[in-house]
Coordinates of C-alpha atoms in Angstrom, one line a residue:
Chain A
M117 CA -1.6 -1.9 -47.2
K118 CA 1.5 -3.3 -48.8
Q119 CA 2.7 0.2 -49.8
Y120 CA 1.9 1.4 -46.2
I121 CA 4.0 -1.3 -44.5
H122 CA 6.8 -1.0 -47.0
Y123 CA 6.8 2.8 -46.6
F124 CA 6.9 2.7 -42.8
R125 CA 9.1 -0.4 -42.4
F126 CA 11.9 1.5 -40.8
F127 CA 9.6 3.0 -38.2
L128 CA 7.9 -0.3 -37.5
I129 CA 11.3 -2.0 -37.0
V130 CA 12.6 0.7 -34.8
I131 CA 9.5 0.7 -32.6
A132 CA 9.6 -3.1 -32.3
V133 CA 13.3 -3.0 -31.3
L134 CA 12.7 -0.2 -28.8
L135 CA 9.6 -1.9 -27.4
F136 CA 11.6 -5.1 -27.0
V137 CA 14.5 -3.3 -25.2
F138 CA 12.0 -1.4 -23.0
L139 CA 10.0 -4.4 -21.9
G140 CA 13.2 -6.4 -21.4
L141 CA 14.7 -3.7 -19.2
R142 CA 11.5 -3.3 -17.2
L143 CA 11.5 -7.0 -16.5
L144 CA 15.1 -7.0 -15.4
V145 CA 14.9 -3.9 -13.3
K146 CA 11.5 -4.4 -11.8
N147 CA 12.8 -6.1 -8.7
E148 CA 15.3 -3.4 -8.0
E149 CA 13.7 -1.6 -5.1
F150 CA 15.0 0.4 -2.2
I151 CA 15.5 -1.4 1.0
R152 CA 14.8 0.4 4.3
M153 CA 17.9 0.7 6.4
N154 CA 16.5 2.4 9.5
D155 CA 15.5 0.0 12.3
Q156 CA 15.2 2.6 15.0
T157 CA 11.8 4.1 13.9
L158 CA 9.3 3.7 16.7
T159 CA 6.4 2.9 14.5
T160 CA 5.5 1.2 11.2
E161 CA 2.4 3.4 10.8
R162 CA 2.5 6.2 8.2
V163 CA -1.0 7.5 8.3
F164 CA -2.0 9.4 11.4
D165 CA -5.5 10.5 11.0
Y166 CA -6.1 12.2 14.3
A167 CA -8.6 14.6 12.8
D168 CA -10.5 11.6 11.5
K169 CA -10.9 13.0 8.0
L170 CA -10.5 9.6 6.3
S171 CA -12.6 6.5 6.3
D172 CA -10.9 3.2 7.2
E173 CA -10.9 2.2 3.5
E174 CA -9.3 5.4 2.6
E175 CA -6.7 5.1 5.2
N176 CA -5.9 1.6 4.1
A177 CA -5.7 2.7 0.5
L178 CA -3.3 5.4 1.4
R179 CA -1.2 3.0 3.5
E180 CA -0.9 0.7 0.4
L181 CA 0.0 3.6 -1.9
I182 CA 2.6 4.9 0.6
K183 CA 4.2 1.5 1.1
E184 CA 4.5 1.0 -2.7
T185 CA 5.9 4.5 -3.2
E186 CA 8.4 4.3 -0.4
R187 CA 9.9 1.2 -1.9
K188 CA 10.2 2.9 -5.3
I189 CA 11.8 6.1 -4.2
G190 CA 13.5 5.1 -0.9
C191 CA 11.9 7.8 1.3
D192 CA 9.6 7.6 4.3
I193 CA 6.3 9.2 3.6
V194 CA 4.3 10.3 6.6
L195 CA 0.8 11.9 6.7
V196 CA -0.7 13.5 9.8
T197 CA -4.1 15.2 10.2
E198 CA -4.7 17.1 13.4
N199 CA -7.6 19.0 14.9
K200 CA -6.2 20.9 17.8
S201 CA -4.2 24.0 18.6
L202 CA -0.5 23.5 18.3
K203 CA 0.4 26.5 20.3
E204 CA 1.3 24.9 23.5
Q205 CA 3.6 22.4 22.0
A206 CA 5.3 25.1 19.9
D207 CA 5.9 27.4 22.8
K208 CA 7.3 24.6 24.9
D209 CA 9.6 23.7 22.0
R210 CA 10.9 27.2 21.6
G211 CA 11.0 28.2 25.3
Y212 CA 9.2 31.4 24.4
E213 CA 5.9 32.4 22.7
A214 CA 6.3 31.1 19.1
Y215 CA 5.0 32.9 16.1
I216 CA 1.6 31.5 15.1
E217 CA 2.9 30.7 11.6
D218 CA 5.6 28.5 13.1
Y219 CA 3.4 26.2 15.2
I220 CA 2.8 23.8 12.4
M221 CA 6.4 23.6 11.2
I222 CA 7.6 22.9 14.7
Y223 CA 5.0 20.2 15.1
A224 CA 5.9 18.6 11.8
D225 CA 9.6 18.6 12.5
N226 CA 9.1 17.2 15.9
F227 CA 6.7 14.5 14.8
Y228 CA 9.3 13.3 12.3
D229 CA 12.1 13.4 14.7
N230 CA 10.3 11.9 17.7
Q231 CA 9.2 8.9 15.7
I232 CA 12.8 8.7 14.3
F233 CA 11.6 8.5 10.7
G234 CA 14.1 8.3 7.8
F235 CA 14.4 5.6 5.2
D236 CA 18.2 5.3 4.9
K237 CA 19.0 6.1 8.6
P238 CA 17.4 7.7 11.6
Y239 CA 16.3 11.3 10.8
G240 CA 17.2 10.5 7.2
D241 CA 15.4 10.5 3.9
G242 CA 11.7 11.3 4.0
A243 CA 8.8 13.8 4.0
I244 CA 5.9 14.5 6.2
F245 CA 2.7 16.4 5.5
V246 CA 0.7 17.8 8.5
D247 CA -2.8 19.1 7.9
N248 CA -4.3 20.9 10.9
W249 CA -8.1 21.4 10.7
F250 CA -8.2 23.4 13.9
R251 CA -8.6 27.1 13.5
E252 CA -5.8 28.8 15.4
A253 CA -6.2 32.1 17.3
D254 CA -6.0 34.0 14.0
G255 CA -8.9 32.0 12.5
Y256 CA -6.8 30.1 10.0
Q257 CA -6.2 26.4 9.4
Y258 CA -2.5 25.6 8.8
Y259 CA -0.7 22.9 6.8
W260 CA 2.9 22.1 6.4
F261 CA 5.1 19.9 4.0
S262 CA 8.4 19.1 5.7
T263 CA 11.3 17.5 4.0
S264 CA 14.4 15.6 5.2
G265 CA 17.5 14.1 3.8
K266 CA 17.5 13.6 0.0
V267 CA 13.9 14.9 -0.2
M268 CA 15.2 18.2 1.3
D269 CA 18.1 18.2 -1.1
R270 CA 15.8 17.7 -4.0
Y271 CA 13.0 20.2 -3.2
S272 CA 13.5 23.8 -4.2
N273 CA 11.2 26.5 -3.0
E274 CA 9.3 26.3 -6.3
M275 CA 8.8 22.6 -6.0
I276 CA 7.6 23.0 -2.4
E277 CA 5.1 25.6 -3.5
H278 CA 4.0 23.4 -6.3
M279 CA 3.6 20.5 -3.9
N280 CA 1.4 22.5 -1.7
Q281 CA -0.7 23.7 -4.6
V282 CA -1.2 20.2 -5.8
I283 CA -2.4 19.2 -2.3
L284 CA -4.7 22.2 -2.1
D285 CA -6.2 21.4 -5.5
G286 CA -7.0 17.9 -4.2
L287 CA -8.6 19.4 -1.1
S288 CA -11.2 21.1 -3.1
V289 CA -12.4 17.5 -4.0
S290 CA -11.9 15.7 -0.8
P291 CA -9.3 15.3 2.0
Y292 CA -8.5 11.8 0.6
Q293 CA -7.8 13.3 -2.9
A294 CA -5.5 15.8 -1.3
Y295 CA -3.4 13.3 0.6
E296 CA -3.3 10.9 -2.4
N297 CA -2.0 13.8 -4.5
Y298 CA 0.7 14.4 -1.9
V299 CA 2.0 10.8 -2.1
K300 CA 1.8 10.7 -5.8
Q301 CA 3.5 14.0 -6.4
L302 CA 6.3 13.0 -4.0
G303 CA 6.7 9.7 -6.0
K304 CA 6.9 11.7 -9.2
D305 CA 9.4 14.3 -8.0
M306 CA 11.6 11.7 -6.3
S307 CA 11.5 9.1 -9.2
A308 CA 14.8 8.1 -10.8
G309 CA 13.9 9.7 -14.0
A310 CA 13.1 13.1 -12.4
L311 CA 16.2 12.9 -10.1
S312 CA 18.7 12.2 -12.9
G313 CA 17.3 15.1 -14.9
L314 CA 17.1 12.8 -17.9
S315 CA 13.4 12.8 -18.0
I316 CA 12.0 14.6 -21.1
P317 CA 8.7 16.3 -20.4
S318 CA 5.8 14.7 -22.4
Y319 CA 4.9 18.0 -24.1
I320 CA 8.3 18.2 -25.6
I321 CA 8.0 14.8 -27.1
V322 CA 4.5 15.7 -28.5
L323 CA 5.8 19.0 -29.8
V324 CA 8.8 17.5 -31.6
A325 CA 6.6 14.8 -33.1
L326 CA 4.1 17.4 -34.2
L327 CA 6.8 19.5 -35.8
I328 CA 8.5 16.7 -37.7
T329 CA 5.0 15.6 -38.9
A330 CA 4.2 19.1 -40.1
I331 CA 7.5 19.4 -41.9
Y332 CA 7.1 16.0 -43.5
T333 CA 3.5 16.8 -44.7
A334 CA 4.5 20.3 -45.9
V335 CA 7.5 19.0 -47.8
F336 CA 5.5 16.3 -49.6
L337 CA 2.7 18.6 -50.5
I338 CA 5.1 21.3 -51.8
Q339 CA 7.2 18.8 -53.7
N340 CA 4.2 17.4 -55.3
N341 CA 5.2 19.4 -58.4
G342 CA 8.8 18.2 -58.6
R343 CA 12.1 19.0 -57.0
K344 CA 14.6 21.7 -58.0
T345 CA 17.8 20.1 -59.1
T346 CA 19.9 23.1 -60.1
V347 CA 22.4 24.9 -57.9
A348 CA 24.3 28.2 -58.2
T349 CA 27.2 26.5 -60.0
T350 CA 25.1 24.5 -62.4
Y351 CA 25.9 26.8 -65.3
V352 CA 29.3 28.0 -64.2
N353 CA 32.1 27.1 -66.4
G354 CA 34.6 24.9 -64.5
G355 CA 32.1 24.5 -61.7
K356 CA 33.4 27.4 -59.6
P357 CA 34.0 31.2 -59.9
N358 CA 37.4 32.6 -60.4
L359 CA 38.4 34.4 -57.2
N360 CA 40.5 37.4 -58.1
Q361 CA 40.6 38.9 -54.6
V362 CA 39.8 37.3 -51.3
Q363 CA 40.8 39.4 -48.4
D364 CA 39.7 39.4 -44.8
I365 CA 41.7 42.1 -42.9
F366 CA 41.5 42.3 -39.2
L367 CA 40.8 45.8 -38.2
T368 CA 40.0 46.0 -34.5
K369 CA 38.5 44.2 -31.5
H370 CA 36.9 45.1 -28.3
I371 CA 35.9 43.2 -25.2
T372 CA 32.9 43.7 -23.0
T373 CA 32.5 42.1 -19.6
R374 CA 29.4 41.6 -17.5
V375 CA 28.7 40.0 -14.2
I376 CA 26.4 37.0 -14.4
E377 CA 23.6 37.1 -11.9
T378 CA 23.2 33.7 -10.3
S379 CA 19.6 32.8 -9.8
S380 CA 18.6 31.3 -6.5
G381 CA 16.3 28.5 -5.8
G382 CA 15.5 27.9 -9.4
G383 CA 16.3 24.9 -11.5
R384 CA 17.4 21.8 -9.8
Q385 CA 18.8 23.5 -6.8
G386 CA 16.7 22.1 -4.0
G387 CA 17.1 22.5 -0.3
G388 CA 14.2 25.0 -0.1
G389 CA 13.1 26.3 3.3
G390 CA 16.0 24.7 5.2
H391 CA 16.2 25.1 8.9
I392 CA 17.3 23.1 12.0
S393 CA 14.7 21.6 14.3
S394 CA 15.0 21.7 18.1
G395 CA 16.2 18.1 17.9
G396 CA 19.2 19.3 15.9
H397 CA 18.1 17.8 12.6
S398 CA 17.9 19.6 9.3
H399 CA 14.4 19.9 7.7
G400 CA 13.2 21.8 4.6
G401 CA 9.7 22.5 3.5
G402 CA 6.9 25.0 3.4
G403 CA 3.3 25.4 4.1
G404 CA 0.4 27.8 4.2
R405 CA -2.9 28.5 5.8
R406 CA -6.5 28.5 4.6
Chain B
M193 CA 10.5 18.3 -94.5
I194 CA 8.9 14.9 -94.4
Y195 CA 11.3 11.9 -94.1
K196 CA 10.0 9.1 -96.2
C197 CA 11.4 5.6 -96.3
N198 CA 13.4 4.7 -99.5
N199 CA 12.4 1.1 -99.0
C200 CA 8.7 1.2 -98.2
G201 CA 7.6 4.9 -98.4
G202 CA 6.7 4.9 -94.7
N203 CA 7.4 7.8 -92.3
V204 CA 11.0 7.6 -91.0
I205 CA 11.4 9.1 -87.5
Y206 CA 14.2 9.6 -85.1
S207 CA 14.5 6.8 -82.5
P208 CA 16.1 7.7 -79.2
E209 CA 16.6 4.0 -78.4
K210 CA 18.4 3.3 -81.6
K211 CA 20.0 6.8 -81.8
A212 CA 19.2 6.6 -85.5
M213 CA 16.5 7.3 -88.1
H214 CA 14.1 4.4 -88.1
C215 CA 11.2 3.3 -90.3
S216 CA 8.6 1.7 -88.1
H217 CA 6.9 0.1 -91.1
C218 CA 9.8 -1.9 -92.5
D219 CA 12.3 -1.6 -89.6
S220 CA 14.9 0.0 -91.9
L221 CA 17.5 2.3 -90.4
E222 CA 18.7 5.5 -92.0
S223 CA 16.6 4.9 -95.1
Q224 CA 15.2 8.4 -95.2
N225 CA 14.5 10.4 -98.2
P226 CA 13.7 14.1 -97.3
T227 CA 10.7 15.6 -99.1
P228 CA 10.3 19.4 -98.6
Q229 CA 7.2 20.7 -96.7
N230 CA 7.0 24.3 -97.8
S231 CA 3.3 25.0 -97.6
L232 CA 1.8 26.1 -94.3
E233 CA -1.7 25.1 -95.5
Q234 CA -1.4 21.7 -97.0
C235 CA 0.2 18.4 -96.0
A236 CA 2.9 17.6 -98.6
N237 CA 2.1 13.9 -98.1
C238 CA -1.7 13.7 -98.4
G239 CA -2.8 17.2 -99.3
A240 CA -5.0 17.5 -96.3
P241 CA -5.5 21.1 -94.9
L242 CA -3.3 21.9 -91.9
K243 CA -4.6 23.7 -88.8
L244 CA -1.3 25.1 -87.4
E245 CA -0.8 27.2 -84.4
E246 CA 1.1 30.4 -84.7
F247 CA 4.5 29.2 -83.5
T248 CA 4.4 25.6 -84.8
S249 CA 7.6 24.3 -86.5
A250 CA 7.0 20.6 -86.4
Y251 CA 3.7 18.7 -86.4
K252 CA 1.9 15.6 -87.1
C253 CA -0.7 15.6 -90.0
E254 CA -4.0 14.8 -88.4
H255 CA -5.2 13.1 -91.5
C256 CA -2.3 10.8 -92.6
G257 CA -0.3 10.7 -89.4
V258 CA 2.9 11.8 -91.0
Y259 CA 5.4 13.9 -89.0
F260 CA 6.6 16.9 -90.9
I261 CA 8.8 19.9 -90.2
L262 CA 8.0 23.3 -91.6
D263 CA 11.2 24.1 -93.5
E264 CA 10.8 27.9 -93.4
K265 CA 10.4 27.8 -89.6
V266 CA 13.7 26.1 -89.1
S267 CA 15.8 28.1 -91.5
G268 CA 17.0 31.7 -92.0
V269 CA 16.3 33.7 -88.8
Y270 CA 14.6 30.6 -87.3
L271 CA 17.5 28.3 -87.8
P272 CA 18.5 26.9 -84.4
H273 CA 22.2 26.8 -83.6
L274 CA 21.9 23.7 -81.4
I275 CA 19.7 20.7 -80.8
L276 CA 19.7 18.2 -78.0
P277 CA 18.2 15.0 -79.6
F278 CA 15.7 13.0 -77.5
Q279 CA 17.5 10.4 -75.4
V280 CA 14.5 9.2 -73.4
S281 CA 12.2 7.1 -75.5
R282 CA 8.4 7.1 -75.2
A283 CA 8.5 3.8 -73.3
E284 CA 11.2 5.0 -70.9
A285 CA 9.4 8.3 -70.3
K286 CA 6.3 6.2 -69.3
E287 CA 8.4 4.1 -67.0
K288 CA 9.9 7.2 -65.3
L289 CA 6.4 8.5 -64.7
K290 CA 5.3 5.2 -63.1
Q291 CA 8.3 5.3 -60.8
E292 CA 7.6 8.9 -59.9
F293 CA 4.0 8.1 -59.0
K294 CA 5.1 5.4 -56.7
K295 CA 7.4 7.8 -54.9
R296 CA 4.6 10.3 -54.5
I297 CA 3.0 8.9 -51.3
F298 CA 0.1 11.2 -51.3
T299 CA -1.1 10.3 -54.8
P300 CA -4.1 8.1 -54.8
L301 CA -3.3 4.4 -55.6
A302 CA -6.0 4.4 -58.2
F303 CA -4.3 7.1 -60.2
L304 CA -1.8 4.7 -61.6
S305 CA -4.4 2.2 -62.8
E306 CA -7.4 4.5 -63.5
A307 CA -5.9 7.5 -65.1
S308 CA -6.1 7.5 -68.9
L309 CA -3.6 9.1 -71.2
S310 CA -5.3 11.8 -73.2
K311 CA -2.2 13.2 -74.8
M312 CA 1.4 12.0 -75.1
E313 CA 3.8 13.8 -77.3
G314 CA 7.5 14.5 -77.6
S315 CA 8.2 18.1 -78.2
Y316 CA 11.3 20.2 -78.9
V317 CA 10.9 23.4 -76.9
P318 CA 12.7 26.5 -78.1
F319 CA 15.3 27.8 -75.7
F320 CA 17.7 30.6 -75.7
L321 CA 21.0 29.8 -73.9
Y322 CA 22.8 32.8 -72.6
D323 CA 26.5 33.1 -71.9
Y324 CA 27.4 35.8 -69.4
T325 CA 30.6 36.9 -67.7
S326 CA 29.7 38.1 -64.2
Q327 CA 32.1 40.5 -62.6
V328 CA 31.4 40.6 -58.8
D329 CA 32.9 43.2 -56.6
F330 CA 32.2 43.3 -52.9
E331 CA 33.4 45.3 -49.9
G332 CA 32.0 45.0 -46.4
K333 CA 32.6 44.8 -42.7
G334 CA 32.2 41.6 -40.8
S335 CA 32.2 40.9 -37.1
K336 CA 33.2 37.7 -35.2
V337 CA 32.0 37.3 -31.7
R338 CA 33.6 35.1 -29.1
V339 CA 32.1 34.6 -25.6
W340 CA 33.8 33.0 -22.6
R341 CA 33.4 32.9 -18.9
T342 CA 35.7 33.3 -15.9
G343 CA 34.1 32.9 -12.5
N344 CA 30.9 34.8 -12.6
K345 CA 31.9 37.1 -15.4
E346 CA 31.0 36.7 -19.0
H347 CA 33.4 38.3 -21.6
T348 CA 32.3 39.1 -25.1
E349 CA 35.0 39.8 -27.7
T350 CA 33.9 41.4 -30.9
S351 CA 36.5 41.4 -33.8
I352 CA 35.9 43.6 -36.8
Y353 CA 37.3 42.6 -40.2
S354 CA 37.3 44.3 -43.6
I355 CA 36.0 41.9 -46.2
Q356 CA 37.0 42.3 -49.9
R357 CA 36.0 40.1 -52.7
N358 CA 36.4 40.3 -56.4
M359 CA 35.4 37.4 -58.6
T360 CA 34.7 36.6 -62.2
I361 CA 32.0 34.0 -62.9
D362 CA 31.9 32.5 -66.4
F363 CA 28.2 31.5 -66.9
D364 CA 27.7 29.0 -69.7
K365 CA 24.4 28.6 -71.5
I366 CA 21.8 29.7 -68.9
P367 CA 18.6 28.4 -70.4
V368 CA 15.4 30.3 -70.8
D369 CA 12.5 28.8 -72.7
A370 CA 11.1 30.9 -75.5
S371 CA 7.7 29.3 -75.6
I372 CA 4.7 31.2 -74.2
K373 CA 2.8 27.9 -74.0
M374 CA 5.3 26.4 -71.7
N375 CA 5.0 27.3 -68.0
D376 CA 8.2 29.0 -66.9
S377 CA 8.3 27.5 -63.5
V378 CA 7.8 24.0 -64.9
M379 CA 10.6 24.6 -67.5
D380 CA 12.9 25.8 -64.7
L381 CA 12.2 22.7 -62.7
M382 CA 13.0 20.6 -65.8
E383 CA 16.6 21.8 -65.6
P384 CA 19.4 20.9 -65.8
Y385 CA 20.1 19.5 -69.3
Q386 CA 23.5 17.9 -69.8
Y387 CA 25.0 20.2 -72.5
Q388 CA 27.7 17.7 -73.6
S389 CA 25.0 16.1 -75.8
L390 CA 24.2 19.3 -77.6
E391 CA 24.7 19.0 -81.3
A392 CA 24.8 21.4 -84.2
F393 CA 21.2 21.6 -85.5
Q394 CA 20.1 18.9 -87.8
E395 CA 16.5 18.8 -89.0
K396 CA 16.2 15.0 -89.1
Y397 CA 16.2 14.9 -85.2
M398 CA 12.8 16.6 -85.3
S399 CA 11.1 13.9 -87.3
G400 CA 8.6 12.1 -85.1
F401 CA 8.3 15.0 -82.7
F402 CA 6.4 18.3 -82.3
S403 CA 8.1 21.6 -82.1
E404 CA 7.8 25.4 -81.9
F405 CA 10.2 28.1 -83.0
Y406 CA 10.9 30.9 -80.6
N407 CA 7.8 32.9 -79.6
K408 CA 9.8 35.9 -78.5
T409 CA 13.3 37.2 -79.4
A410 CA 16.4 36.6 -77.4
E411 CA 16.4 40.3 -76.5
E412 CA 12.9 40.0 -75.1
M413 CA 13.7 36.9 -73.0
K414 CA 17.0 38.3 -71.7
N415 CA 15.7 39.5 -68.4
R416 CA 15.0 36.0 -67.0
A417 CA 18.5 34.9 -67.9
M418 CA 20.0 38.0 -66.2
D419 CA 17.9 37.3 -63.1
K420 CA 19.2 33.8 -62.9
A421 CA 22.8 34.9 -63.4
G422 CA 22.4 37.7 -60.9
R423 CA 20.9 35.4 -58.3
D424 CA 23.6 32.7 -58.8
S425 CA 26.3 35.3 -58.6
E426 CA 24.9 36.6 -55.3
T427 CA 24.7 33.0 -53.9
L428 CA 28.3 32.3 -55.0
L429 CA 29.5 35.6 -53.4
Q430 CA 27.8 34.8 -50.1
E431 CA 29.4 31.4 -50.1
T432 CA 32.9 33.0 -50.0
I433 CA 31.9 35.1 -47.0
Q434 CA 31.7 32.6 -44.1
G435 CA 32.4 32.5 -40.4
Y436 CA 31.1 36.0 -39.5
S437 CA 28.2 36.5 -37.1
S438 CA 27.2 39.6 -39.0
V439 CA 28.2 41.3 -42.2
T440 CA 27.4 44.8 -43.4
T441 CA 27.8 45.7 -47.0
L442 CA 29.7 48.8 -47.9
H443 CA 29.8 48.3 -51.6
K444 CA 28.5 45.6 -53.9
D445 CA 28.4 45.4 -57.6
I446 CA 27.4 42.5 -59.8
H447 CA 28.0 43.4 -63.4
L448 CA 26.9 41.0 -66.2
M449 CA 28.5 41.1 -69.6
E450 CA 26.6 39.3 -72.4
D451 CA 28.9 37.0 -74.4
K452 CA 26.9 34.8 -76.7
I453 CA 23.3 33.7 -77.1
H454 CA 22.5 30.3 -78.6
Y455 CA 19.1 29.3 -80.0
A456 CA 18.6 25.7 -79.1
L457 CA 15.8 23.1 -79.2
L458 CA 15.6 20.9 -76.1
P459 CA 13.5 17.7 -75.7
V460 CA 10.5 17.4 -73.5
W461 CA 7.8 14.6 -73.2
I462 CA 4.4 16.0 -72.5
Y463 CA 1.8 13.8 -70.9
D464 CA -1.8 14.7 -70.2
F465 CA -3.7 12.3 -67.9
R466 CA -7.4 12.3 -67.4
F467 CA -8.3 11.2 -63.9
R468 CA -11.8 11.6 -62.3
S469 CA -12.7 14.2 -64.9
K470 CA -9.7 16.4 -64.4
T471 CA -6.6 16.8 -66.5
F472 CA -3.1 16.4 -65.0
Q473 CA -0.2 17.5 -67.1
F474 CA 3.3 16.0 -66.7
H475 CA 6.6 16.9 -68.3
V476 CA 9.5 14.5 -68.6
N477 CA 12.9 15.8 -69.5
G478 CA 13.6 14.2 -72.8
Q479 CA 17.3 13.8 -71.9
T480 CA 17.5 13.1 -68.2
G481 CA 14.0 11.6 -67.5
K482 CA 13.3 14.0 -64.7
V483 CA 9.5 14.2 -64.0
I484 CA 7.7 17.5 -63.3
G485 CA 4.0 17.9 -62.7
K486 CA 1.3 18.0 -60.1
S487 CA -0.4 14.7 -59.3
P488 CA -3.7 14.5 -57.5
I489 CA -3.6 14.4 -53.7
S490 CA -5.7 12.0 -51.7
I491 CA -6.7 13.6 -48.5
S492 CA -7.3 10.3 -46.8
K493 CA -3.7 9.3 -47.7
V494 CA -2.3 12.5 -46.3
L495 CA -4.2 12.0 -43.1
L496 CA -3.2 8.3 -42.9
Y497 CA 0.5 8.8 -43.5
S498 CA 0.9 12.0 -41.5
G499 CA -1.2 10.6 -38.7
S500 CA 0.8 7.3 -38.7
L501 CA 4.1 9.2 -38.7
F502 CA 2.9 11.3 -35.7
V503 CA 1.9 8.2 -33.8
F504 CA 5.1 6.4 -34.6
L505 CA 7.3 9.4 -33.6
L506 CA 5.3 9.6 -30.3
S507 CA 5.9 5.9 -29.7
I508 CA 9.6 6.3 -30.3
G509 CA 9.9 9.4 -28.1
F510 CA 8.1 7.8 -25.2
L511 CA 9.9 4.5 -25.6
I512 CA 13.3 6.2 -25.6
R513 CA 12.3 8.2 -22.5
G514 CA 11.1 5.0 -20.8
I515 CA 14.4 3.3 -21.6
M516 CA 16.4 6.3 -20.3
E517 CA 14.4 6.3 -17.1
V518 CA 15.0 2.6 -16.5
F519 CA 18.7 3.1 -17.1
S520 CA 19.1 5.9 -14.7

């Protein structure tokens, strides 16, 4: 035990210091929450369960979670379930017969705009997820994740796809699970750590720790016999060779040039699925059908 | 030769602490009176029969405990040119071992207290020390690559150089042990010895220690020395070729010229420990105190220490991430 503590004293001290700093910072920063700046929103409601897929307890639980998450990330988070055809509304919005795939997007954008959502300002930062349980004329049920403001800036096509996948995964358990996944995933993606790009993925930390441990163990096991303490110059008179000729003569050079292909949508690009709603506001997002 | 004390008749042996001949019976210094030991069958002190191994040149009579040196094995063709007298005493060697065991974190704690010493002897190991002049000639082509960007274009510039090197390396006393009994890799790890303490051979330094004469001739052992010189030459050559992203060899020649071979006796402490019915052998460099040898490994200690390290590293990683996230 004495040997153990003595051996790891450096680690124990570092961990203690880091823990102290971490807890200290958490205490200091904890109260720093986003304050909602938009007073034009027509409602304080966030969960619109028109399709009645959630029990009252579930709705309340989601409201609590949304309220908490909104303060953390500074975005409005809206959830709508529907159980009706959205065709009529879409056609009216477009002024012509809209594509069946567009109904849900038009509905989501309009819902957000009509209620004047937006955390920082009207039509500002936020996201809405609309889940329509009604089977449209083609026999499919449509869903849509729509983004605005900084959420739109943040979400690339890949992230939108991932978000939808996370929601669908939850749906195989229960509607509640799906909507909870939506709020939590949004909280994760919009968290300060994720936004600053400083967040190190957990698996990298685990891998690095594993690698260092493996090297440490291997080195100690290998060195169990003893360490080599001779180098190439150990038996060289004067400690270094006599260099009779050292010549590096430049012969020729050639340059090749290639065009770098810029990748789109990838990385931290964001702004996936951008378009302008009939109200004249920018939205991003994506959805699908089942 | 047997060194007897003029004052008390006891056995005078070389003491590394006192750097002098010492009689442990009457504490006299330099009181030795050399008595020849010519017979290979009988102890010149007590007349007991000797059971010597093939290459033995210095031994301890099992009957009367006197250290003797077989004169005919250290003279004539067997006369060593050089000897490096023991500088680490028996007590110091033991202390070095203790420190080493403490450093070896995977060695069971019980090893230090439970292991019993079954053998402990100072031994002069026969070595051949080879002097070589290495002539290194190299010609090759090297390329340096520079990459930069302008706009959406990436430019790669490859410059080709002609590399020429010629160097002379003066190798001084590359050691190769000439004892079959001694494990080559262990002897290599014992290196280096500090050659400034080498002395012209004197038989008295062997009193109190075991020894062998060379088991094989310098000619037979030469290849190991040439390997070492060749490897070191290669390394030193590579050290002069730096800064290239790739090098192709057009011509390379490492030519070794043999200058001189010295036959020398170098000091080693040999310790055999018995621990849980197994023997663990350790060698301690009789000059520098460097310890070589495999100690037992406790699986539970390996798991405990590796596991702890892993957990500690994880904690540090996650804490740093947490702090970074709070800051941003």
